């Protein structure tokens, strides 16, 4: 599981579950993302004090995790 390998990064699945089933979030729907793609998206959270260096490090960690076919 990708999210399990992203220790220290605030993230969650891009599609939220509503009434027991996966449903595309309003943002992804507005972007025209199909449901089958939306269920594989990653939602990231930034805080007021998140630095550019922290964002760069998170991007590096995500890229490394995606490239590693565990």
Short mmCIF file of C-alpha atoms in Angstrom, two decimals:
data_model
loop_
_atom_site.label_atom_id
_atom_site.label_comp_id
_atom_site.label_asym_id
_atom_site.label_seq_id
_atom_site.Cartn_x
_atom_site.Cartn_y
_atom_site.Cartn_z
CA UNK A 1 0.00 0.00 0.00
CA UNK A 2 1.48 3.32 -1.12
CA UNK A 3 0.21 5.38 1.81
CA UNK A 4 1.80 2.98 4.30
CA UNK A 5 5.20 3.82 2.76
CA UNK A 6 4.73 7.59 3.13
CA UNK A 7 5.51 7.90 6.82
CA UNK A 8 5.36 11.53 7.92
CA UNK A 9 3.30 12.73 4.95
CA UNK A 10 -0.30 13.82 5.61
CA UNK A 11 -2.20 12.01 2.87
CA UNK A 12 -5.33 9.99 2.27
CA UNK A 13 -7.18 8.32 -0.56
CA UNK A 14 -8.46 10.76 -3.17
CA UNK A 15 -11.91 9.19 -3.36
CA UNK A 16 -13.91 9.40 -0.17
CA UNK A 17 -16.31 6.70 0.89
CA UNK A 18 -19.90 7.80 1.27
CA UNK A 19 -22.73 5.49 2.32
CA UNK A 20 -20.47 2.45 2.17
CA UNK A 21 -19.24 2.92 -1.39
CA UNK A 22 -16.41 4.77 -3.06
CA UNK A 23 -17.55 8.03 -4.55
CA UNK A 24 -15.57 10.67 -6.41
CA UNK A 25 -14.96 13.82 -4.36
CA UNK A 26 -16.51 17.06 -5.62
CA UNK A 27 -13.08 18.45 -6.52
CA UNK A 28 -12.10 15.43 -8.62
CA UNK A 29 -15.54 15.37 -10.22
CA UNK A 30 -15.23 19.08 -11.13
CA UNK A 31 -11.86 18.29 -12.70
CA UNK A 32 -13.52 15.60 -14.81
CA UNK A 33 -11.54 12.74 -13.27
CA UNK A 34 -13.26 9.40 -14.00
CA UNK A 35 -14.24 7.32 -10.95
CA UNK A 36 -11.87 4.47 -11.90
CA UNK A 37 -8.98 6.95 -11.86
CA UNK A 38 -10.18 8.85 -8.78
CA UNK A 39 -10.06 5.74 -6.59
CA UNK A 40 -6.30 5.60 -7.23
CA UNK A 41 -5.56 9.24 -6.40
CA UNK A 42 -3.68 10.53 -3.39
CA UNK A 43 -4.92 13.56 -1.46
CA UNK A 44 -2.21 15.63 0.24
CA UNK A 45 -2.60 18.19 3.00
CA UNK A 46 -0.41 21.23 3.56
CA UNK A 47 -0.34 23.32 6.69
CA UNK A 48 0.14 27.02 7.15
CA UNK A 49 3.74 26.49 8.14
CA UNK A 50 4.65 23.83 5.57
CA UNK A 51 7.95 24.83 3.96
CA UNK A 52 9.07 24.50 0.37
CA UNK A 53 11.76 22.08 1.51
CA UNK A 54 9.13 19.87 3.15
CA UNK A 55 7.07 19.87 -0.04
CA UNK A 56 10.16 18.97 -2.09
CA UNK A 57 10.99 16.13 0.32
CA UNK A 58 7.42 14.82 0.19
CA UNK A 59 7.52 14.87 -3.61
CA UNK A 60 10.79 12.92 -3.55
CA UNK A 61 9.33 10.36 -1.13
CA UNK A 62 6.18 9.93 -3.23
CA UNK A 63 8.18 9.54 -6.45
CA UNK A 64 10.44 6.94 -4.81
CA UNK A 65 7.47 5.01 -3.39
CA UNK A 66 5.67 4.99 -6.74
CA UNK A 67 8.81 3.81 -8.55
CA UNK A 68 9.35 0.93 -6.10
CA UNK A 69 7.09 -1.97 -7.20
CA UNK A 70 6.91 -3.69 -3.79
#
